[in-house]
PDB file of C-alpha atoms in Angstrom:
ATOM      1  CA  VAL A 250       0.000   0.000   0.000  1.00 64.00           C
ATOM      2  CA  GLY A 251       2.842   2.374   0.863  1.00 75.00           C
ATOM      3  CA  ALA A 252       4.583   1.742  -2.454  1.00 83.00           C
ATOM      4  CA  VAL A 253       1.381   2.373  -4.413  1.00 83.00           C
ATOM      5  CA  GLY A 254       0.675   5.557  -2.457  1.00 80.00           C
ATOM      6  CA  THR A 255       4.222   6.803  -2.975  1.00 83.00           C
ATOM      7  CA  SER A 256       4.050   6.011  -6.685  1.00 87.00           C
ATOM      8  CA  VAL A 257       0.728   7.827  -7.127  1.00 85.00           C
ATOM      9  CA  LEU A 258       1.961  10.847  -5.159  1.00 82.00           C
ATOM     10  CA  THR A 259       5.183  10.987  -7.168  1.00 86.00           C
ATOM     11  CA  ALA A 260       3.345  10.667 -10.477  1.00 87.00           C
ATOM     12  CA  LEU A 261       0.822  13.369  -9.576  1.00 82.00           C
ATOM     13  CA  SER A 262       3.576  15.704  -8.389  1.00 81.00           C
ATOM     14  CA  VAL A 263       5.546  15.307 -11.604  1.00 85.00           C
ATOM     15  CA  LEU A 264       2.546  15.379 -13.972  1.00 84.00           C
ATOM     16  CA  SER A 265       1.032  18.470 -12.332  1.00 77.00           C
ATOM     17  CA  GLY A 266       4.068  20.522 -13.268  1.00 78.00           C
ATOM     18  CA  TYR A 267       4.637  21.663  -9.681  1.00 74.00           C
ATOM     19  CA  GLY A 268       7.069  18.884  -8.857  1.00 78.00           C
ATOM     20  CA  PHE A 269       7.778  18.564  -5.164  1.00 77.00           C
ATOM     21  CA  THR A 270       7.528  22.258  -4.323  1.00 75.00           C
ATOM     22  CA  TRP A 271       4.494  21.444  -2.191  1.00 69.00           C
ATOM     23  CA  LEU A 272       6.893  19.945   0.365  1.00 70.00           C
ATOM     24  CA  THR A 273       8.469  23.340   1.031  1.00 72.00           C
ATOM     25  CA  ALA A 274       4.988  24.869   1.242  1.00 64.00           C
ATOM     26  CA  ILE A 275       4.112  22.423   4.005  1.00 63.00           C
ATOM     27  CA  GLY A 276       7.188  23.498   5.956  1.00 62.00           C
ATOM     28  CA  GLU A 277       6.423  27.192   5.454  1.00 61.00           C
ATOM     29  CA  SER A 278       2.898  26.982   6.842  1.00 55.00           C
ATOM     30  CA  THR A 279       4.186  26.236  10.331  1.00 53.00           C
ATOM     31  CA  SER A 280       6.951  28.834  10.339  1.00 56.00           C
ATOM     32  CA  HIS A 281       4.741  31.733  11.394  1.00 59.00           C
ATOM     33  CA  GLY A 282       1.769  30.277  13.245  1.00 59.00           C
ATOM     34  CA  SER A 283      -1.809  31.410  12.923  1.00 69.00           C
ATOM     35  CA  ARG A 284      -3.934  33.572  15.176  1.00 71.00           C
ATOM     36  CA  LEU A 285      -6.570  30.837  15.479  1.00 75.00           C
ATOM     37  CA  SER A 286      -4.271  28.263  17.068  1.00 82.00           C
ATOM     38  CA  VAL A 287      -4.308  27.825  20.831  1.00 86.00           C
ATOM     39  CA  THR A 288      -0.524  28.001  21.011  1.00 88.00           C
ATOM     40  CA  SER A 289      -0.486  31.285  19.075  1.00 85.00           C
ATOM     41  CA  MET A 290      -3.188  32.732  21.316  1.00 86.00           C
ATOM     42  CA  ILE A 291      -0.941  31.964  24.265  1.00 89.00           C
ATOM     43  CA  GLY A 292       2.393  32.511  22.515  1.00 87.00           C
ATOM     44  CA  THR A 293       1.670  35.945  21.060  1.00 86.00           C
ATOM     45  CA  PRO A 294       1.163  37.736  24.403  1.00 88.00           C
ATOM     46  CA  VAL A 295       4.044  35.774  25.947  1.00 89.00           C
ATOM     47  CA  GLY A 296       6.226  36.808  22.998  1.00 87.00           C
ATOM     48  CA  GLU A 297       5.127  40.437  23.328  1.00 88.00           C
ATOM     49  CA  VAL A 298       6.093  40.500  27.008  1.00 89.00           C
ATOM     50  CA  ALA A 299       9.402  38.786  26.250  1.00 89.00           C
ATOM     51  CA  ALA A 300      10.095  41.280  23.444  1.00 88.00           C
ATOM     52  CA  TRP A 301       9.314  44.176  25.776  1.00 88.00           C
ATOM     53  CA  VAL A 302      11.676  42.775  28.410  1.00 88.00           C
ATOM     54  CA  GLY A 303      14.435  41.261  26.299  1.00 84.00           C
ATOM     55  CA  GLY A 304      14.105  42.524  22.747  1.00 82.00           C
ATOM     56  CA  LEU A 305      12.611  41.289  19.504  1.00 80.00           C
ATOM     57  CA  ARG A 306      14.627  38.061  19.301  1.00 86.00           C
ATOM     58  CA  ALA A 307      13.540  37.097  22.808  1.00 86.00           C
ATOM     59  CA  GLY A 308       9.904  37.618  21.784  1.00 84.00           C
ATOM     60  CA  ASP A 309      10.277  35.406  18.719  1.00 86.00           C
ATOM     61  CA  ARG A 310      11.988  32.714  20.785  1.00 90.00           C
ATOM     62  CA  ALA A 311       9.301  32.827  23.465  1.00 89.00           C
ATOM     63  CA  GLU A 312       6.514  32.411  20.906  1.00 87.00           C
ATOM     64  CA  SER A 313       8.404  29.547  19.260  1.00 88.00           C
ATOM     65  CA  LEU A 314       8.821  27.877  22.654  1.00 92.00           C
ATOM     66  CA  VAL A 315       5.073  28.042  23.248  1.00 91.00           C
ATOM     67  CA  HIS A 316       4.481  26.478  19.814  1.00 89.00           C
ATOM     68  CA  LEU A 317       7.031  23.776  20.638  1.00 91.00           C
ATOM     69  CA  ALA A 318       5.363  23.154  24.005  1.00 93.00           C
ATOM     70  CA  GLY A 319       2.014  22.701  22.229  1.00 92.00           C
ATOM     71  CA  LEU A 320       3.519  20.192  19.820  1.00 91.00           C
ATOM     72  CA  ALA A 321       5.219  18.374  22.721  1.00 93.00           C
ATOM     73  CA  LEU A 322       1.893  18.177  24.560  1.00 95.00           C
ATOM     74  CA  ALA A 323       0.183  16.846  21.423  1.00 93.00           C
ATOM     75  CA  ALA A 324       2.942  14.243  20.995  1.00 94.00           C
ATOM     76  CA  TRP A 325       2.624  13.232  24.656  1.00 96.00           C
ATOM     77  CA  LEU A 326      -1.153  12.826  24.273  1.00 94.00           C
ATOM     78  CA  CYS A 327      -0.629  10.749  21.114  1.00 93.00           C
ATOM     79  CA  VAL A 328       1.831   8.468  22.939  1.00 94.00           C
ATOM     80  CA  LEU A 329      -0.610   8.056  25.840  1.00 93.00           C
ATOM     81  CA  LEU A 330      -3.373   7.119  23.422  1.00 91.00           C
ATOM     82  CA  LEU A 331      -1.041   4.698  21.640  1.00 87.00           C
ATOM     83  CA  LEU A 332       0.112   2.940  24.801  1.00 90.00           C
ATOM     84  CA  ARG A 333      -3.335   2.226  26.221  1.00 86.00           C
ATOM     85  CA  ARG A 334      -4.558  -1.352  25.893  1.00 83.00           C
ATOM     86  CA  VAL A 335      -6.785  -1.897  22.852  1.00 79.00           C
ATOM     87  CA  VAL A 336      -9.971  -3.859  23.434  1.00 80.00           C
ATOM     88  CA  SER A 337     -11.722  -3.320  20.101  1.00 81.00           C
ATOM     89  CA  ALA A 338     -11.193  -1.927  16.621  1.00 80.00           C
ATOM     90  CA  ASP A 339     -13.559   0.931  17.483  1.00 81.00           C
ATOM     91  CA  GLN A 340     -11.130   2.068  20.164  1.00 85.00           C
ATOM     92  CA  VAL A 341      -8.352   2.259  17.595  1.00 87.00           C
ATOM     93  CA  LEU A 342     -10.472   4.584  15.452  1.00 87.00           C
ATOM     94  CA  LEU A 343     -11.475   6.644  18.472  1.00 87.00           C
ATOM     95  CA  ARG A 344      -7.872   7.053  19.632  1.00 90.00           C
ATOM     96  CA  CYS A 345      -6.640   7.927  16.147  1.00 90.00           C
ATOM     97  CA  GLY A 346      -9.368  10.584  15.931  1.00 89.00           C
ATOM     98  CA  LEU A 347      -8.488  11.989  19.350  1.00 90.00           C
ATOM     99  CA  ALA A 348      -4.806  12.105  18.375  1.00 93.00           C
ATOM    100  CA  MET A 349      -5.635  13.961  15.157  1.00 92.00           C
ATOM    101  CA  VAL A 350      -7.773  16.468  17.060  1.00 91.00           C
ATOM    102  CA  ALA A 351      -4.992  16.987  19.627  1.00 93.00           C
ATOM    103  CA  VAL A 352      -2.412  17.678  16.907  1.00 92.00           C
ATOM    104  CA  ALA A 353      -4.807  20.007  15.060  1.00 90.00           C
ATOM    105  CA  VAL A 354      -5.696  21.997  18.174  1.00 90.00           C
ATOM    106  CA  LEU A 355      -2.234  22.154  19.753  1.00 91.00           C
ATOM    107  CA  GLY A 356      -0.228  22.749  16.575  1.00 87.00           C
ATOM    108  CA  PRO A 357       1.192  26.155  15.640  1.00 86.00           C
ATOM    109  CA  VAL A 358      -1.239  26.572  12.730  1.00 83.00           C
ATOM    110  CA  PHE A 359      -4.964  25.921  12.946  1.00 82.00           C
ATOM    111  CA  HIS A 360      -7.628  25.966  10.283  1.00 79.00           C
ATOM    112  CA  PRO A 361     -11.135  24.616  10.974  1.00 77.00           C
ATOM    113  CA  TRP A 362     -10.854  21.933   8.308  1.00 78.00           C
ATOM    114  CA  TYR A 363      -7.955  20.369  10.221  1.00 83.00           C
ATOM    115  CA  LEU A 364     -10.546  19.041  12.688  1.00 83.00           C
ATOM    116  CA  LEU A 365     -12.752  17.288  10.123  1.00 82.00           C
ATOM    117  CA  PRO A 366     -10.876  13.965   9.746  1.00 86.00           C
ATOM    118  CA  GLY A 367     -10.288  13.641  13.486  1.00 87.00           C
ATOM    119  CA  LEU A 368     -13.898  14.394  14.370  1.00 83.00           C
ATOM    120  CA  ALA A 369     -15.090  11.904  11.773  1.00 83.00           C
ATOM    121  CA  LEU A 370     -12.900   9.193  13.326  1.00 85.00           C
ATOM    122  CA  VAL A 371     -14.153  10.062  16.814  1.00 83.00           C
ATOM    123  CA  ALA A 372     -17.720   9.735  15.497  1.00 81.00           C
ATOM    124  CA  VAL A 373     -17.005   6.363  13.911  1.00 81.00           C
ATOM    125  CA  GLY A 374     -14.937   5.198  16.884  1.00 79.00           C
ATOM    126  CA  GLY A 375     -17.954   4.374  18.980  1.00 69.00           C
ATOM    127  CA  ALA A 376     -17.509   6.730  21.920  1.00 67.00           C
ATOM    128  CA  GLY A 377     -21.174   6.236  22.781  1.00 75.00           C
ATOM    129  CA  VAL A 378     -24.398   7.125  21.036  1.00 81.00           C
ATOM    130  CA  ARG A 379     -24.542  10.719  22.320  1.00 84.00           C
ATOM    131  CA  THR A 380     -20.902  11.425  21.494  1.00 78.00           C
ATOM    132  CA  THR A 381     -21.202   9.805  18.077  1.00 79.00           C
ATOM    133  CA  THR A 382     -24.313  11.840  17.278  1.00 83.00           C
ATOM    134  CA  ALA A 383     -22.647  15.041  18.489  1.00 83.00           C
ATOM    135  CA  MET A 384     -19.491  14.349  16.442  1.00 79.00           C
ATOM    136  CA  VAL A 385     -21.462  13.533  13.294  1.00 81.00           C
ATOM    137  CA  TRP A 386     -23.414  16.804  13.566  1.00 86.00           C
ATOM    138  CA  THR A 387     -20.280  18.790  14.471  1.00 82.00           C
ATOM    139  CA  THR A 388     -18.436  17.346  11.493  1.00 81.00           C
ATOM    140  CA  LEU A 389     -21.367  18.071   9.177  1.00 84.00           C
ATOM    141  CA  VAL A 390     -21.783  21.668  10.391  1.00 86.00           C
ATOM    142  CA  LEU A 391     -18.031  22.302  10.269  1.00 81.00           C
ATOM    143  CA  ALA A 392     -17.820  20.898   6.727  1.00 81.00           C
ATOM    144  CA  VAL A 393     -20.656  23.171   5.579  1.00 84.00           C
ATOM    145  CA  LEU A 394     -19.091  26.211   7.294  1.00 81.00           C
ATOM    146  CA  VAL A 395     -15.694  25.495   5.736  1.00 77.00           C
ATOM    147  CA  TYR A 396     -17.319  25.183   2.305  1.00 77.00           C
ATOM    148  CA  MET A 397     -19.277  28.415   2.828  1.00 78.00           C
ATOM    149  CA  ALA A 398     -16.080  30.207   3.883  1.00 74.00           C
ATOM    150  CA  TYR A 399     -14.407  28.886   0.740  1.00 70.00           C
ATOM    151  CA  LEU A 400     -17.242  30.231  -1.395  1.00 70.00           C
ATOM    152  CA  LEU A 401     -17.028  33.602   0.352  1.00 71.00           C
ATOM    153  CA  THR A 402     -13.308  33.846  -0.326  1.00 68.00           C
ATOM    154  CA  MET A 403     -13.974  33.058  -3.970  1.00 63.00           C
ATOM    155  CA  GLY A 404     -16.529  35.874  -4.162  1.00 60.00           C
ATOM    156  CA  VAL A 405     -19.488  33.644  -5.017  1.00 56.00           C
ATOM    157  CA  PHE A 406     -21.862  35.329  -2.550  1.00 54.00           C
ATOM    158  CA  LEU A 407     -20.620  38.834  -3.303  1.00 55.00           C
ATOM    159  CA  GLN A 408     -22.248  39.091  -6.731  1.00 54.00           C
ATOM    160  CA  LYS A 409     -24.952  41.674  -7.217  1.00 56.00           C
ATOM    161  CA  PRO A 410     -28.238  40.365  -8.627  1.00 54.00           C
ATOM    162  CA  GLY A 411     -27.613  42.112 -11.973  1.00 55.00           C
ATOM    163  CA  ASP A 412     -24.118  40.618 -12.317  1.00 53.00           C
ATOM    164  CA  ARG A 413     -25.247  37.037 -12.885  1.00 52.00           C
ATOM    165  CA  ASN A 414     -23.666  36.920 -16.350  1.00 52.00           C
ATOM    166  CA  GLN A 415     -20.260  37.912 -15.047  1.00 51.00           C
ATOM    167  CA  ALA A 416     -18.207  35.319 -13.235  1.00 49.00           C
ATOM    168  CA  PRO A 417     -16.727  36.489  -9.950  1.00 49.00           C
ATOM    169  CA  GLN A 418     -12.984  36.997  -9.847  1.00 51.00           C
ATOM    170  CA  ASN A 419     -10.898  33.987  -8.853  1.00 47.00           C
ATOM    171  CA  GLN A 420     -13.880  31.638  -8.994  1.00 47.00           C
ATOM    172  CA  ALA A 421     -12.537  28.111  -9.075  1.00 46.00           C
ATOM    173  CA  LEU A 422     -15.768  26.210  -9.432  1.00 44.00           C
ATOM    174  CA  ALA A 423     -18.938  26.726 -11.399  1.00 43.00           C
ATOM    175  CA  ILE A 424     -22.163  26.871  -9.464  1.00 41.00           C
TER     176      ILE A 424
END
């Protein structure tokens, strides 16, 4: 399975014309954090205080340390979930989902769609009927909100009624 996946990924990367530049893009996304992530919400004020006390470099280091602490906490939670005794296959799915949610929430960059796969696994993982129902609805609502936000960024909802013949700028999909 790994060889097939690697082959498909390699072929798509080469045939798309972008090559493997997407790998550097992945590394860049975590270099500056995002204001929605928990670690940035904590790290930004800590960095500001550190910059005020010790200069700009101290502020950058302090914010990076908070991001690193969030990733360390996520890794620790993942290890705890991994080391617990497995009783059923549903527990494996549940723990994988919880690990994905922990990494998404505690990472230096957060976007709402990062939660979708983890929440779906928590829903499927059999955490109980109430939890499963709540996770299914949360995943559904979050998926719709992410799609609506995508449409807003593409300008789909910003058309005036008389502009129906003109396509909005940067529209990637036809509706």
